Each structure stands twice: as structure tokens, then as C-alpha cells.
């Protein structure tokens, strides 16, 4: 494990020195809104101010960040003398922070360097790309990016998403379920589906070990505790009309203070489980990598605007159905599904891919299949024979 994980409420405020020790000037990498709404940006700023650490904020990270955005953020960081990055938000800001840290450290390099396989002079003793330190603060429950060395960026030139060949692991990750209390339902649902995909793809994987498989099954059991939230049967957290402009002034829906506090404790436990399962998923994919469903998803996200979690989730029933019977049984049991059809029904209700026609879907997945057949590394991770016929069966569900 390359990353130090601190999992507790008020994690940032309780561990200020873990951030301050990493550098003198931080580049905070985040999106426009969520980090402000959930209080994470405010708490990071307080810690930096209290420890005398200078900082600059880049808050223009889009969903599925592009190489162009990375260059813009790098240029800001260089101009301000930033010597470490703080990725604040979902997978997009955390992935972006890793890529930015590479180009900050190698400030004479351009965009092409991000997709060049690093030679020995650019690697440390662990085989990771030399880069400035990264702090990761997840505020969703899906990517596990806070403990992986992977960064995925949008390539407009290729009209898809693509992983960097570099590995950059955050120095420290702060997991605080309080931030998830402010996440919209759709964000919790979509990112939780991504967690499930990471875990399943890590289990049905030639890189899997006995230890990673045990972690996957434990992670799926924890993940299953949030299924009612994913289905929308249980509402958690706060709603928009409860936000008067200051996160410290949020009010609960209930007028009964004791009941409100009990509800909050329960909700935070559920969200902590969802965040923990996401983190476990990140730990295992850092060893195994993802597989076919993720490879099939990238064009759907880029070309049709399908959220990443659902874009991976829709392929899981077909992916699992070709695995050996023992793997199928263990995975379904851990997720608390009766059978493949039960899982298929769950994903049919939670994976929103509306807005794409059958024709467009067929054309996009056909190009995705061609991508995979042209990239044997993806197929090598699958412990059963993969050809065009198998891929067509997976995309058909």
C-alpha cells in the first residue's frame, strides 16, 4: 500500500500536519461546486491557513477531465510555484491531480509526455513516475482513485477516455463520510455502481490473488449495505433546499432534534460503508486493473454522455455470466443477489442510459469491441476465452 489512509469524521481537521508536511504551496484541484457545497474545500483551506501553507485553487475540473484542462491547471501551478497537489472531489479531480503533479514536476514537458511510457530516468525506486506529492480527498463513493496510481483522462483527439501509462499514488487519502451527505442521489448511485464494477472486474481477473479475492468479497458485502440507497428506496443526506449558503448551518428535515441526530448517525454509517467499499475497490484495482466492462464503457461516456458508473454497470451481468460457476456464486452471494437475473434487474433499475437510441448504442459498442480486439492487454486480464462472439454476448446483457 503506497497511500496512507485516514478514515474518520473530520479527518482533515484532525490531521493538518499530514497535509502541511508535503510542501509549501498547494495547488487545490477541484470542480466548480461540490467541494464548496460539502465543506471539504473550506476545511482544506482552514488547515492550510492554520499551518501557514500557501495555496492556489484551480476549480475548473470537468467531469471526465481532458488533457487540455490538465495543461491549463499545470500552467497555473507553475506560475504560482506549487509543489504539491490536493485532489478534492470525485474521481475526476483526483485523477486530474495525479496528472497535474506529473507535469508540475516535469514542467518542461508537454501533453505528449502524459501518454509516453516513462523511461528509467523518470521513475522512482518503486517504478512510479516522479511527480510532486498528491493528497486525495474523495467526496463520492465510486472511483477509489485515492489509493490507485491510475489516472484516466479524456482524449478529444481519440474521442474516448484513456489511462495514463504513468503510476502516481497519493501520499495520503482522507476519507470522511460527512462530505457524502451533500452528494446528490444520482452521484451516490452512479459512483456506487462504479465501485461494484471495480470489485467484480478485480475478482474475474488473471491478476487476482487469493488475498485480492478475499478483499473483493468483503468489499462487496460492505457495498451491499448501500443497495437501498442506490435503488432510491432510502434517502440519505441533505437536500438542496436545506442549504442556506453555509455548510455549518444545514438543518435536518426532521423537527425532532433527537430523532434528527439518530437519523444522521445511521445515514453516516451507511455512507461510511459506501465510502469504505469504494476504497477497498481502489485497493484491489491498483493490483489487478479493470477489465472488459470498463473498456467497453469509455466510448459510451465520451460519445453518448452516459455516466461512468452506469456505463460500466450495464455490462456486468454478461461479464459475470461467462465466468466459472464458483466465481459467479461467490460474487452474487457477496452482493446479496439470488442469481444473475436478480443482478440484471437491479442494474436495469439503477443504470440510467436513457437518451441513447438503439442504433447509436449498437454503433458505439461495435467500435468499443473493435478497440478491445485491437488491444490484447485487456483480454489477457480475463480468465476465460474472449473473442468477438463473447464480447457481443456481454454487450447484449
mmCIF file of C-alpha atoms in Angstrom:
data_model
loop_
_atom_site.group_PDB
_atom_site.id
_atom_site.type_symbol
_atom_site.label_atom_id
_atom_site.label_comp_id
_atom_site.label_asym_id
_atom_site.label_seq_id
_atom_site.Cartn_x
_atom_site.Cartn_y
_atom_site.Cartn_z
ATOM 1 C CA UNK A 1 0.000 0.000 0.000
ATOM 2 C CA UNK A 2 1.589 3.256 -1.175
ATOM 3 C CA UNK A 3 -1.046 5.596 0.267
ATOM 4 C CA UNK A 4 -1.671 6.407 3.920
ATOM 5 C CA UNK A 5 -5.427 6.174 4.545
ATOM 6 C CA UNK A 6 -7.109 8.238 7.248
ATOM 7 C CA UNK A 7 -10.768 7.270 7.594
ATOM 8 C CA UNK A 8 -12.722 9.240 10.183
ATOM 9 C CA UNK A 9 -15.107 12.126 10.547
ATOM 10 C CA UNK A 10 -13.289 15.467 10.487
ATOM 11 C CA UNK A 11 -10.242 13.638 9.098
ATOM 12 C CA UNK A 12 -8.708 16.735 7.526
ATOM 13 C CA UNK A 13 -9.176 18.977 10.547
ATOM 14 C CA UNK A 14 -7.745 16.305 12.862
ATOM 15 C CA UNK A 15 -4.664 15.669 10.731
ATOM 16 C CA UNK A 16 -3.485 19.041 9.476
ATOM 17 C CA UNK A 17 0.195 18.124 9.658
ATOM 18 C CA UNK A 18 -0.300 15.246 7.216
ATOM 19 C CA UNK A 19 -1.011 17.878 4.562
ATOM 20 C CA UNK A 20 1.379 20.615 5.667
ATOM 21 C CA UNK A 21 4.385 18.266 5.675
ATOM 22 C CA UNK A 22 4.124 17.688 1.928
ATOM 23 C CA UNK A 23 5.107 21.121 0.672
ATOM 24 C CA UNK A 24 4.990 24.901 0.947
ATOM 25 C CA UNK A 25 2.435 25.774 -1.766
ATOM 26 C CA UNK A 26 -0.541 23.617 -2.638
ATOM 27 C CA UNK A 27 -2.461 23.551 -5.877
ATOM 28 C CA UNK A 28 -6.025 22.624 -4.923
ATOM 29 C CA UNK A 29 -7.634 20.768 -7.821
ATOM 30 C CA UNK A 30 -11.411 20.554 -7.788
ATOM 31 C CA UNK A 31 -14.643 21.204 -9.657
ATOM 32 C CA UNK A 32 -16.785 24.325 -9.576
ATOM 33 C CA UNK A 33 -19.426 23.437 -7.000
ATOM 34 C CA UNK A 34 -19.416 20.207 -4.981
ATOM 35 C CA UNK A 35 -16.345 20.894 -2.806
ATOM 36 C CA UNK A 36 -17.851 24.239 -1.850
ATOM 37 C CA UNK A 37 -21.246 22.712 -1.015
ATOM 38 C CA UNK A 38 -19.976 19.811 1.072
ATOM 39 C CA UNK A 39 -17.491 21.817 3.126
ATOM 40 C CA UNK A 40 -14.371 19.921 2.068
ATOM 41 C CA UNK A 41 -12.814 22.940 0.360
ATOM 42 C CA UNK A 42 -13.490 25.126 3.386
ATOM 43 C CA UNK A 43 -11.833 22.590 5.695
ATOM 44 C CA UNK A 44 -8.789 22.187 3.432
ATOM 45 C CA UNK A 45 -8.394 25.964 3.267
ATOM 46 C CA UNK A 46 -8.630 26.238 7.052
ATOM 47 C CA UNK A 47 -5.919 23.607 7.559
ATOM 48 C CA UNK A 48 -3.622 25.268 5.026
ATOM 49 C CA UNK A 49 -4.148 28.677 6.588
ATOM 50 C CA UNK A 50 -3.629 27.359 10.114
ATOM 51 C CA UNK A 51 -0.351 25.691 9.146
ATOM 52 C CA UNK A 52 0.951 28.625 7.129
ATOM 53 C CA UNK A 53 0.823 26.687 3.863
ATOM 54 C CA UNK A 54 0.217 28.827 0.787
ATOM 55 C CA UNK A 55 -2.255 27.658 -1.823
ATOM 56 C CA UNK A 56 -3.962 28.426 -5.105
ATOM 57 C CA UNK A 57 -7.262 26.955 -6.289
ATOM 58 C CA UNK A 58 -7.970 25.528 -9.723
ATOM 59 C CA UNK A 59 -11.713 24.824 -9.714
ATOM 60 C CA UNK A 60 -12.364 24.139 -13.390
ATOM 61 C CA UNK A 61 -12.014 20.363 -13.446
ATOM 62 C CA UNK A 62 -14.848 18.974 -15.540
ATOM 63 C CA UNK A 63 -16.389 15.514 -15.349
ATOM 64 C CA UNK A 64 -14.000 13.239 -17.254
ATOM 65 C CA UNK A 65 -11.195 15.849 -17.368
ATOM 66 C CA UNK A 66 -9.406 16.470 -20.642
ATOM 67 C CA UNK A 67 -5.700 16.691 -21.352
ATOM 68 C CA UNK A 68 -6.257 20.342 -22.244
ATOM 69 C CA UNK A 69 -7.606 21.086 -18.760
ATOM 70 C CA UNK A 70 -4.609 19.353 -17.182
ATOM 71 C CA UNK A 71 -2.249 21.627 -19.100
ATOM 72 C CA UNK A 72 -4.196 24.721 -18.010
ATOM 73 C CA UNK A 73 -4.006 23.673 -14.346
ATOM 74 C CA UNK A 74 -0.306 22.794 -14.654
ATOM 75 C CA UNK A 75 0.452 26.245 -16.052
ATOM 76 C CA UNK A 76 -1.321 27.892 -13.105
ATOM 77 C CA UNK A 77 0.592 25.709 -10.656
ATOM 78 C CA UNK A 78 3.930 26.508 -12.274
ATOM 79 C CA UNK A 79 3.207 30.249 -12.250
ATOM 80 C CA UNK A 80 2.417 30.129 -8.525
ATOM 81 C CA UNK A 81 5.284 27.832 -7.544
ATOM 82 C CA UNK A 82 3.071 24.947 -6.357
ATOM 83 C CA UNK A 83 4.999 21.951 -5.056
ATOM 84 C CA UNK A 84 2.147 19.562 -4.249
ATOM 85 C CA UNK A 85 -1.451 18.926 -5.342
ATOM 86 C CA UNK A 86 -4.680 18.312 -3.459
ATOM 87 C CA UNK A 87 -7.353 16.482 -5.449
ATOM 88 C CA UNK A 88 -10.723 17.308 -3.947
ATOM 89 C CA UNK A 89 -13.942 15.656 -5.164
ATOM 90 C CA UNK A 90 -14.789 12.564 -7.169
ATOM 91 C CA UNK A 91 -12.537 10.580 -9.437
ATOM 92 C CA UNK A 92 -12.160 13.421 -11.921
ATOM 93 C CA UNK A 93 -10.342 15.881 -9.602
ATOM 94 C CA UNK A 94 -8.279 13.108 -8.019
ATOM 95 C CA UNK A 95 -7.198 11.704 -11.391
ATOM 96 C CA UNK A 96 -6.526 15.233 -12.600
ATOM 97 C CA UNK A 97 -4.350 15.963 -9.554
ATOM 98 C CA UNK A 98 -2.159 12.968 -10.384
ATOM 99 C CA UNK A 99 -1.705 14.028 -13.994
ATOM 100 C CA UNK A 100 -1.057 17.648 -12.988
ATOM 101 C CA UNK A 101 1.534 16.555 -10.427
ATOM 102 C CA UNK A 102 3.461 14.767 -13.175
ATOM 103 C CA UNK A 103 3.561 17.847 -15.395
ATOM 104 C CA UNK A 104 4.304 20.168 -12.476
ATOM 105 C CA UNK A 105 7.360 18.102 -11.587
ATOM 106 C CA UNK A 106 8.337 17.726 -15.251
ATOM 107 C CA UNK A 107 7.420 21.295 -16.142
ATOM 108 C CA UNK A 108 9.393 21.258 -19.391
ATOM 109 C CA UNK A 109 7.171 18.507 -20.783
ATOM 110 C CA UNK A 110 4.008 18.886 -22.837
ATOM 111 C CA UNK A 111 0.814 16.885 -23.255
ATOM 112 C CA UNK A 112 2.532 14.113 -25.224
ATOM 113 C CA UNK A 113 4.564 13.174 -22.150
ATOM 114 C CA UNK A 114 1.402 12.094 -20.342
ATOM 115 C CA UNK A 115 0.940 9.220 -22.772
ATOM 116 C CA UNK A 116 4.572 8.235 -23.205
ATOM 117 C CA UNK A 117 5.716 5.158 -21.312
ATOM 118 C CA UNK A 118 8.168 6.580 -18.760
ATOM 119 C CA UNK A 119 11.785 5.527 -19.038
ATOM 120 C CA UNK A 120 14.014 4.781 -16.042
ATOM 121 C CA UNK A 121 15.154 8.400 -15.597
ATOM 122 C CA UNK A 122 11.553 9.402 -14.855
ATOM 123 C CA UNK A 123 10.836 6.614 -12.353
ATOM 124 C CA UNK A 124 11.459 6.239 -8.637
ATOM 125 C CA UNK A 125 12.698 3.073 -6.917
ATOM 126 C CA UNK A 126 9.118 1.703 -6.786
ATOM 127 C CA UNK A 127 8.556 2.126 -10.510
ATOM 128 C CA UNK A 128 6.255 5.128 -10.075
ATOM 129 C CA UNK A 129 6.636 8.252 -12.190
ATOM 130 C CA UNK A 130 8.489 11.070 -10.463
ATOM 131 C CA UNK A 131 5.931 13.702 -9.517
ATOM 132 C CA UNK A 132 5.038 16.157 -6.798
ATOM 133 C CA UNK A 133 3.109 14.747 -3.811
ATOM 134 C CA UNK A 134 -0.650 14.323 -4.113
ATOM 135 C CA UNK A 135 -3.310 14.492 -1.385
ATOM 136 C CA UNK A 136 -6.637 12.843 -2.231
ATOM 137 C CA UNK A 137 -9.978 13.736 -0.652
ATOM 138 C CA UNK A 138 -12.843 11.684 -2.117
ATOM 139 C CA UNK A 139 -16.320 13.177 -1.804
ATOM 140 C CA UNK A 140 -18.098 10.425 -3.766
ATOM 141 C CA UNK A 141 -18.155 6.652 -3.303
ATOM 142 C CA UNK A 142 -17.026 5.130 -6.559
ATOM 143 C CA UNK A 143 -13.620 5.539 -8.091
ATOM 144 C CA UNK A 144 -11.187 4.506 -5.356
ATOM 145 C CA UNK A 145 -8.765 6.872 -7.102
ATOM 146 C CA UNK A 146 -7.460 7.965 -3.704
ATOM 147 C CA UNK A 147 -5.480 4.712 -3.396
ATOM 148 C CA UNK A 148 -4.645 3.866 -7.008
ATOM 149 C CA UNK A 149 -1.782 5.007 -9.175
ATOM 150 C CA UNK A 150 -4.073 5.286 -12.163
ATOM 151 C CA UNK A 151 -5.376 8.420 -13.876
ATOM 152 C CA UNK A 152 -7.869 8.367 -16.747
ATOM 153 C CA UNK A 153 -8.231 11.426 -18.965
ATOM 154 C CA UNK A 154 -10.430 12.370 -21.889
ATOM 155 C CA UNK A 155 -8.642 12.320 -25.233
ATOM 156 C CA UNK A 156 -10.592 14.555 -27.588
ATOM 157 C CA UNK A 157 -8.229 13.606 -30.389
ATOM 158 C CA UNK A 158 -9.258 9.943 -29.982
ATOM 159 C CA UNK A 159 -12.869 10.648 -28.941
ATOM 160 C CA UNK A 160 -12.571 8.417 -25.871
ATOM 161 C CA UNK A 161 -11.064 8.138 -22.373
ATOM 162 C CA UNK A 162 -7.652 6.619 -21.853
ATOM 163 C CA UNK A 163 -5.495 5.681 -18.861
ATOM 164 C CA UNK A 164 -2.048 7.181 -18.458
ATOM 165 C CA UNK A 165 0.900 4.756 -18.630
ATOM 166 C CA UNK A 166 2.295 6.502 -15.526
ATOM 167 C CA UNK A 167 1.663 5.473 -11.916
ATOM 168 C CA UNK A 168 1.246 8.182 -9.280
ATOM 169 C CA UNK A 169 -0.116 7.190 -5.874
ATOM 170 C CA UNK A 170 -1.416 9.822 -3.449
ATOM 171 C CA UNK A 171 0.731 10.258 -0.355
ATOM 172 C CA UNK A 172 -2.306 10.446 1.907
ATOM 173 C CA UNK A 173 -6.055 9.993 1.464
ATOM 174 C CA UNK A 174 -8.696 11.476 3.761
ATOM 175 C CA UNK A 175 -11.981 9.551 3.894
ATOM 176 C CA UNK A 176 -14.754 11.479 5.619
ATOM 177 C CA UNK A 177 -18.350 10.278 5.116
ATOM 178 C CA UNK A 178 -19.717 13.698 6.123
ATOM 179 C CA UNK A 179 -18.947 15.008 2.644
ATOM 180 C CA UNK A 180 -21.221 12.396 1.066
ATOM 181 C CA UNK A 181 -24.157 13.875 2.999
ATOM 182 C CA UNK A 182 -24.191 16.654 0.408
ATOM 183 C CA UNK A 183 -23.895 14.473 -2.699
ATOM 184 C CA UNK A 184 -26.977 14.314 -4.969
ATOM 185 C CA UNK A 185 -28.716 10.956 -5.198
ATOM 186 C CA UNK A 186 -27.588 10.455 -8.793
ATOM 187 C CA UNK A 187 -23.953 10.911 -7.795
ATOM 188 C CA UNK A 188 -24.200 8.380 -4.956
ATOM 189 C CA UNK A 189 -25.986 5.912 -7.224
ATOM 190 C CA UNK A 190 -23.670 6.246 -10.205
ATOM 191 C CA UNK A 191 -20.429 6.156 -8.240
ATOM 192 C CA UNK A 192 -21.590 3.191 -6.139
ATOM 193 C CA UNK A 193 -22.235 1.254 -9.356
ATOM 194 C CA UNK A 194 -18.659 2.040 -10.360
ATOM 195 C CA UNK A 195 -17.477 0.559 -7.056
ATOM 196 C CA UNK A 196 -19.320 -2.671 -7.796
ATOM 197 C CA UNK A 197 -17.773 -2.782 -11.265
ATOM 198 C CA UNK A 198 -14.267 -2.331 -9.865
ATOM 199 C CA UNK A 199 -14.772 -5.144 -7.381
ATOM 200 C CA UNK A 200 -16.285 -7.597 -9.864
ATOM 201 C CA UNK A 201 -13.651 -6.892 -12.513
ATOM 202 C CA UNK A 202 -10.897 -7.376 -9.934
ATOM 203 C CA UNK A 203 -12.261 -10.788 -8.977
ATOM 204 C CA UNK A 204 -12.728 -12.116 -12.520
ATOM 205 C CA UNK A 205 -9.171 -11.244 -13.427
ATOM 206 C CA UNK A 206 -5.994 -13.151 -14.227
ATOM 207 C CA UNK A 207 -4.062 -10.749 -11.978
ATOM 208 C CA UNK A 208 -6.250 -11.629 -8.994
ATOM 209 C CA UNK A 209 -4.653 -13.328 -5.993
ATOM 210 C CA UNK A 210 -6.157 -15.173 -3.069
ATOM 211 C CA UNK A 211 -5.759 -12.019 -0.999
ATOM 212 C CA UNK A 212 -7.373 -9.684 -3.542
ATOM 213 C CA UNK A 213 -10.298 -12.072 -3.984
ATOM 214 C CA UNK A 214 -10.887 -12.113 -0.242
ATOM 215 C CA UNK A 215 -10.798 -8.299 -0.228
ATOM 216 C CA UNK A 216 -13.261 -8.169 -3.124
ATOM 217 C CA UNK A 217 -15.795 -10.391 -1.372
ATOM 218 C CA UNK A 218 -15.503 -8.349 1.817
ATOM 219 C CA UNK A 219 -15.845 -5.141 -0.190
ATOM 220 C CA UNK A 220 -18.975 -6.421 -1.931
ATOM 221 C CA UNK A 221 -20.566 -7.407 1.372
ATOM 222 C CA UNK A 222 -19.991 -3.886 2.672
ATOM 223 C CA UNK A 223 -21.197 -2.442 -0.653
ATOM 224 C CA UNK A 224 -24.460 -4.387 -0.423
ATOM 225 C CA UNK A 225 -25.439 -2.412 2.693
ATOM 226 C CA UNK A 226 -25.993 0.597 0.464
ATOM 227 C CA UNK A 227 -28.260 -1.098 -2.079
ATOM 228 C CA UNK A 228 -31.399 0.642 -0.830
ATOM 229 C CA UNK A 229 -29.649 3.980 -1.281
ATOM 230 C CA UNK A 230 -28.612 3.013 -4.821
ATOM 231 C CA UNK A 231 -32.183 1.982 -5.611
ATOM 232 C CA UNK A 232 -33.523 5.241 -4.214
ATOM 233 C CA UNK A 233 -35.540 3.440 -1.538
ATOM 234 C CA UNK A 234 -33.640 5.170 1.243
ATOM 235 C CA UNK A 235 -32.815 8.855 1.098
ATOM 236 C CA UNK A 236 -29.665 9.952 2.873
ATOM 237 C CA UNK A 237 -28.006 13.289 3.472
ATOM 238 C CA UNK A 238 -29.284 16.763 2.834
ATOM 239 C CA UNK A 239 -31.423 18.253 0.096
ATOM 240 C CA UNK A 240 -30.773 21.424 -1.868
ATOM 241 C CA UNK A 241 -33.449 23.497 -0.158
ATOM 242 C CA UNK A 242 -31.768 22.858 3.188
ATOM 243 C CA UNK A 243 -28.673 24.755 2.086
ATOM 244 C CA UNK A 244 -28.802 28.398 3.228
ATOM 245 C CA UNK A 245 -25.330 29.140 1.875
ATOM 246 C CA UNK A 246 -23.146 27.969 4.736
ATOM 247 C CA UNK A 247 -22.456 24.289 5.325
ATOM 248 C CA UNK A 248 -22.282 24.806 9.092
ATOM 249 C CA UNK A 249 -25.903 25.997 9.086
ATOM 250 C CA UNK A 250 -27.509 22.955 7.485
ATOM 251 C CA UNK A 251 -30.743 21.896 9.118
ATOM 252 C CA UNK A 252 -32.253 18.448 9.260
ATOM 253 C CA UNK A 253 -35.552 17.549 7.652
ATOM 254 C CA UNK A 254 -36.988 16.432 10.987
ATOM 255 C CA UNK A 255 -38.190 18.935 13.582
ATOM 256 C CA UNK A 256 -37.369 16.478 16.377
ATOM 257 C CA UNK A 257 -33.705 17.102 17.383
ATOM 258 C CA UNK A 258 -33.197 13.682 18.969
ATOM 259 C CA UNK A 259 -34.717 11.865 16.006
ATOM 260 C CA UNK A 260 -32.712 14.033 13.632
ATOM 261 C CA UNK A 261 -29.456 13.147 15.359
ATOM 262 C CA UNK A 262 -30.288 9.424 15.318
ATOM 263 C CA UNK A 263 -31.078 9.642 11.599
ATOM 264 C CA UNK A 264 -27.794 11.398 10.954
ATOM 265 C CA UNK A 265 -25.791 8.713 12.791
ATOM 266 C CA UNK A 266 -27.485 5.971 10.768
ATOM 267 C CA UNK A 267 -27.026 7.781 7.483
ATOM 268 C CA UNK A 268 -23.364 8.468 8.163
ATOM 269 C CA UNK A 269 -22.810 4.772 8.896
ATOM 270 C CA UNK A 270 -24.376 3.797 5.564
ATOM 271 C CA UNK A 271 -22.329 6.401 3.713
ATOM 272 C CA UNK A 272 -19.187 5.288 5.527
ATOM 273 C CA UNK A 273 -19.857 1.739 4.298
ATOM 274 C CA UNK A 274 -20.273 3.023 0.744
ATOM 275 C CA UNK A 275 -17.061 5.045 1.015
ATOM 276 C CA UNK A 276 -15.187 2.105 2.562
ATOM 277 C CA UNK A 277 -16.262 -0.312 -0.164
ATOM 278 C CA UNK A 278 -15.112 2.211 -2.768
ATOM 279 C CA UNK A 279 -11.738 2.431 -1.061
ATOM 280 C CA UNK A 280 -11.391 -1.358 -0.939
ATOM 281 C CA UNK A 281 -12.241 -1.447 -4.634
ATOM 282 C CA UNK A 282 -9.493 1.062 -5.284
ATOM 283 C CA UNK A 283 -7.003 -1.080 -3.385
ATOM 284 C CA UNK A 284 -7.758 -4.174 -5.456
ATOM 285 C CA UNK A 285 -7.829 -2.480 -8.859
ATOM 286 C CA UNK A 286 -4.432 -0.980 -8.061
ATOM 287 C CA UNK A 287 -3.210 -4.607 -8.159
ATOM 288 C CA UNK A 288 -5.399 -6.172 -10.846
ATOM 289 C CA UNK A 289 -6.539 -3.293 -13.018
ATOM 290 C CA UNK A 290 -10.009 -3.109 -14.536
ATOM 291 C CA UNK A 291 -11.215 -5.285 -17.379
ATOM 292 C CA UNK A 292 -13.746 -5.644 -20.181
ATOM 293 C CA UNK A 293 -16.730 -3.672 -18.808
ATOM 294 C CA UNK A 294 -14.550 -0.618 -18.221
ATOM 295 C CA UNK A 295 -13.002 -0.933 -21.664
ATOM 296 C CA UNK A 296 -16.478 -1.153 -23.177
ATOM 297 C CA UNK A 297 -17.682 1.894 -21.223
ATOM 298 C CA UNK A 298 -15.298 4.616 -22.364
ATOM 299 C CA UNK A 299 -16.873 5.382 -25.731
ATOM 300 C CA UNK A 300 -20.350 5.342 -24.195
ATOM 301 C CA UNK A 301 -19.256 8.010 -21.750
ATOM 302 C CA UNK A 302 -17.435 10.159 -24.294
ATOM 303 C CA UNK A 303 -19.785 9.852 -27.249
ATOM 304 C CA UNK A 304 -23.176 9.446 -25.559
ATOM 305 C CA UNK A 305 -22.624 11.232 -22.246
ATOM 306 C CA UNK A 306 -23.524 8.143 -20.195
ATOM 307 C CA UNK A 307 -22.221 8.495 -16.625
ATOM 308 C CA UNK A 308 -19.204 6.295 -15.975
ATOM 309 C CA UNK A 309 -20.774 4.075 -13.302
ATOM 310 C CA UNK A 310 -23.843 3.043 -15.326
ATOM 311 C CA UNK A 311 -21.686 2.750 -18.454
ATOM 312 C CA UNK A 312 -19.663 0.034 -16.700
ATOM 313 C CA UNK A 313 -22.557 -1.467 -14.749
ATOM 314 C CA UNK A 314 -24.685 -2.447 -17.739
ATOM 315 C CA UNK A 315 -22.011 -4.897 -18.883
ATOM 316 C CA UNK A 316 -21.542 -6.677 -15.544
ATOM 317 C CA UNK A 317 -24.258 -9.381 -15.898
ATOM 318 C CA UNK A 318 -22.853 -10.506 -19.241
ATOM 319 C CA UNK A 319 -19.290 -10.302 -17.940
ATOM 320 C CA UNK A 320 -20.082 -12.391 -14.855
ATOM 321 C CA UNK A 321 -22.177 -14.944 -16.751
ATOM 322 C CA UNK A 322 -19.111 -16.183 -18.651
ATOM 323 C CA UNK A 323 -17.042 -16.702 -15.503
ATOM 324 C CA UNK A 324 -16.728 -20.089 -13.812
ATOM 325 C CA UNK A 325 -19.657 -21.217 -11.699
ATOM 326 C CA UNK A 326 -17.809 -20.902 -8.379
ATOM 327 C CA UNK A 327 -16.887 -17.265 -9.080
ATOM 328 C CA UNK A 328 -20.442 -16.452 -10.082
ATOM 329 C CA UNK A 329 -21.864 -17.940 -6.896
ATOM 330 C CA UNK A 330 -19.389 -16.188 -4.599
ATOM 331 C CA UNK A 331 -19.841 -12.787 -6.238
ATOM 332 C CA UNK A 332 -23.631 -12.945 -6.282
ATOM 333 C CA UNK A 333 -23.768 -14.157 -2.690
ATOM 334 C CA UNK A 334 -21.455 -11.374 -1.508
ATOM 335 C CA UNK A 335 -23.662 -8.790 -3.261
ATOM 336 C CA UNK A 336 -26.803 -10.431 -1.866
ATOM 337 C CA UNK A 337 -28.363 -11.258 -5.237
ATOM 338 C CA UNK A 338 -30.243 -14.515 -5.811
ATOM 339 C CA UNK A 339 -28.916 -15.032 -9.321
ATOM 340 C CA UNK A 340 -27.773 -13.249 -12.473
ATOM 341 C CA UNK A 341 -31.331 -12.245 -13.306
ATOM 342 C CA UNK A 342 -31.682 -10.590 -9.897
ATOM 343 C CA UNK A 343 -28.487 -8.621 -10.546
ATOM 344 C CA UNK A 344 -29.672 -7.770 -14.064
ATOM 345 C CA UNK A 345 -32.949 -6.428 -12.694
ATOM 346 C CA UNK A 346 -31.111 -4.318 -10.075
ATOM 347 C CA UNK A 347 -28.823 -2.798 -12.685
ATOM 348 C CA UNK A 348 -31.719 -2.252 -15.062
ATOM 349 C CA UNK A 349 -33.312 -0.041 -12.413
ATOM 350 C CA UNK A 350 -30.153 1.797 -11.402
ATOM 351 C CA UNK A 351 -28.075 2.204 -14.567
ATOM 352 C CA UNK A 352 -29.554 5.212 -16.349
ATOM 353 C CA UNK A 353 -28.621 5.057 -20.042
ATOM 354 C CA UNK A 354 -31.714 6.852 -21.304
ATOM 355 C CA UNK A 355 -31.242 9.279 -24.146
ATOM 356 C CA UNK A 356 -29.299 6.986 -26.444
ATOM 357 C CA UNK A 357 -31.027 5.254 -29.342
ATOM 358 C CA UNK A 358 -30.625 1.562 -30.038
ATOM 359 C CA UNK A 359 -28.820 2.410 -33.259
ATOM 360 C CA UNK A 360 -26.339 4.761 -31.577
ATOM 361 C CA UNK A 361 -25.759 2.221 -28.799
ATOM 362 C CA UNK A 362 -25.026 -0.504 -31.351
ATOM 363 C CA UNK A 363 -22.601 1.679 -33.293
ATOM 364 C CA UNK A 364 -20.734 2.795 -30.170
ATOM 365 C CA UNK A 365 -20.353 -0.666 -28.641
ATOM 366 C CA UNK A 366 -19.288 -2.056 -32.027
ATOM 367 C CA UNK A 367 -16.398 0.410 -32.072
ATOM 368 C CA UNK A 368 -15.643 -0.477 -28.441
ATOM 369 C CA UNK A 369 -15.449 -4.147 -29.382
ATOM 370 C CA UNK A 370 -13.021 -3.284 -32.168
ATOM 371 C CA UNK A 371 -10.916 -1.303 -29.672
ATOM 372 C CA UNK A 372 -10.704 -4.285 -27.342
ATOM 373 C CA UNK A 373 -9.879 -6.810 -30.047
ATOM 374 C CA UNK A 374 -7.068 -4.493 -31.125
ATOM 375 C CA UNK A 375 -5.720 -4.233 -27.555
ATOM 376 C CA UNK A 376 -4.767 -7.728 -26.320
ATOM 377 C CA UNK A 377 -3.731 -6.423 -22.883
ATOM 378 C CA UNK A 378 -7.408 -6.017 -21.962
ATOM 379 C CA UNK A 379 -8.224 -9.570 -22.985
ATOM 380 C CA UNK A 380 -5.248 -11.010 -21.120
ATOM 381 C CA UNK A 381 -6.832 -9.971 -17.830
ATOM 382 C CA UNK A 382 -9.914 -12.121 -18.461
ATOM 383 C CA UNK A 383 -9.664 -15.730 -17.179
ATOM 384 C CA UNK A 384 -11.923 -17.127 -19.885
ATOM 385 C CA UNK A 385 -11.569 -17.128 -23.684
ATOM 386 C CA UNK A 386 -12.619 -13.839 -25.264
ATOM 387 C CA UNK A 387 -13.488 -13.323 -28.900
ATOM 388 C CA UNK A 388 -15.967 -11.243 -30.871
ATOM 389 C CA UNK A 389 -18.820 -13.611 -30.113
ATOM 390 C CA UNK A 390 -18.221 -13.421 -26.340
ATOM 391 C CA UNK A 391 -17.959 -9.639 -26.459
ATOM 392 C CA UNK A 392 -21.228 -9.386 -28.379
ATOM 393 C CA UNK A 393 -22.920 -11.564 -25.761
ATOM 394 C CA UNK A 394 -21.549 -9.353 -22.963
ATOM 395 C CA UNK A 395 -22.845 -6.136 -24.529
ATOM 396 C CA UNK A 396 -26.254 -7.716 -25.128
ATOM 397 C CA UNK A 397 -26.537 -8.438 -21.393
#
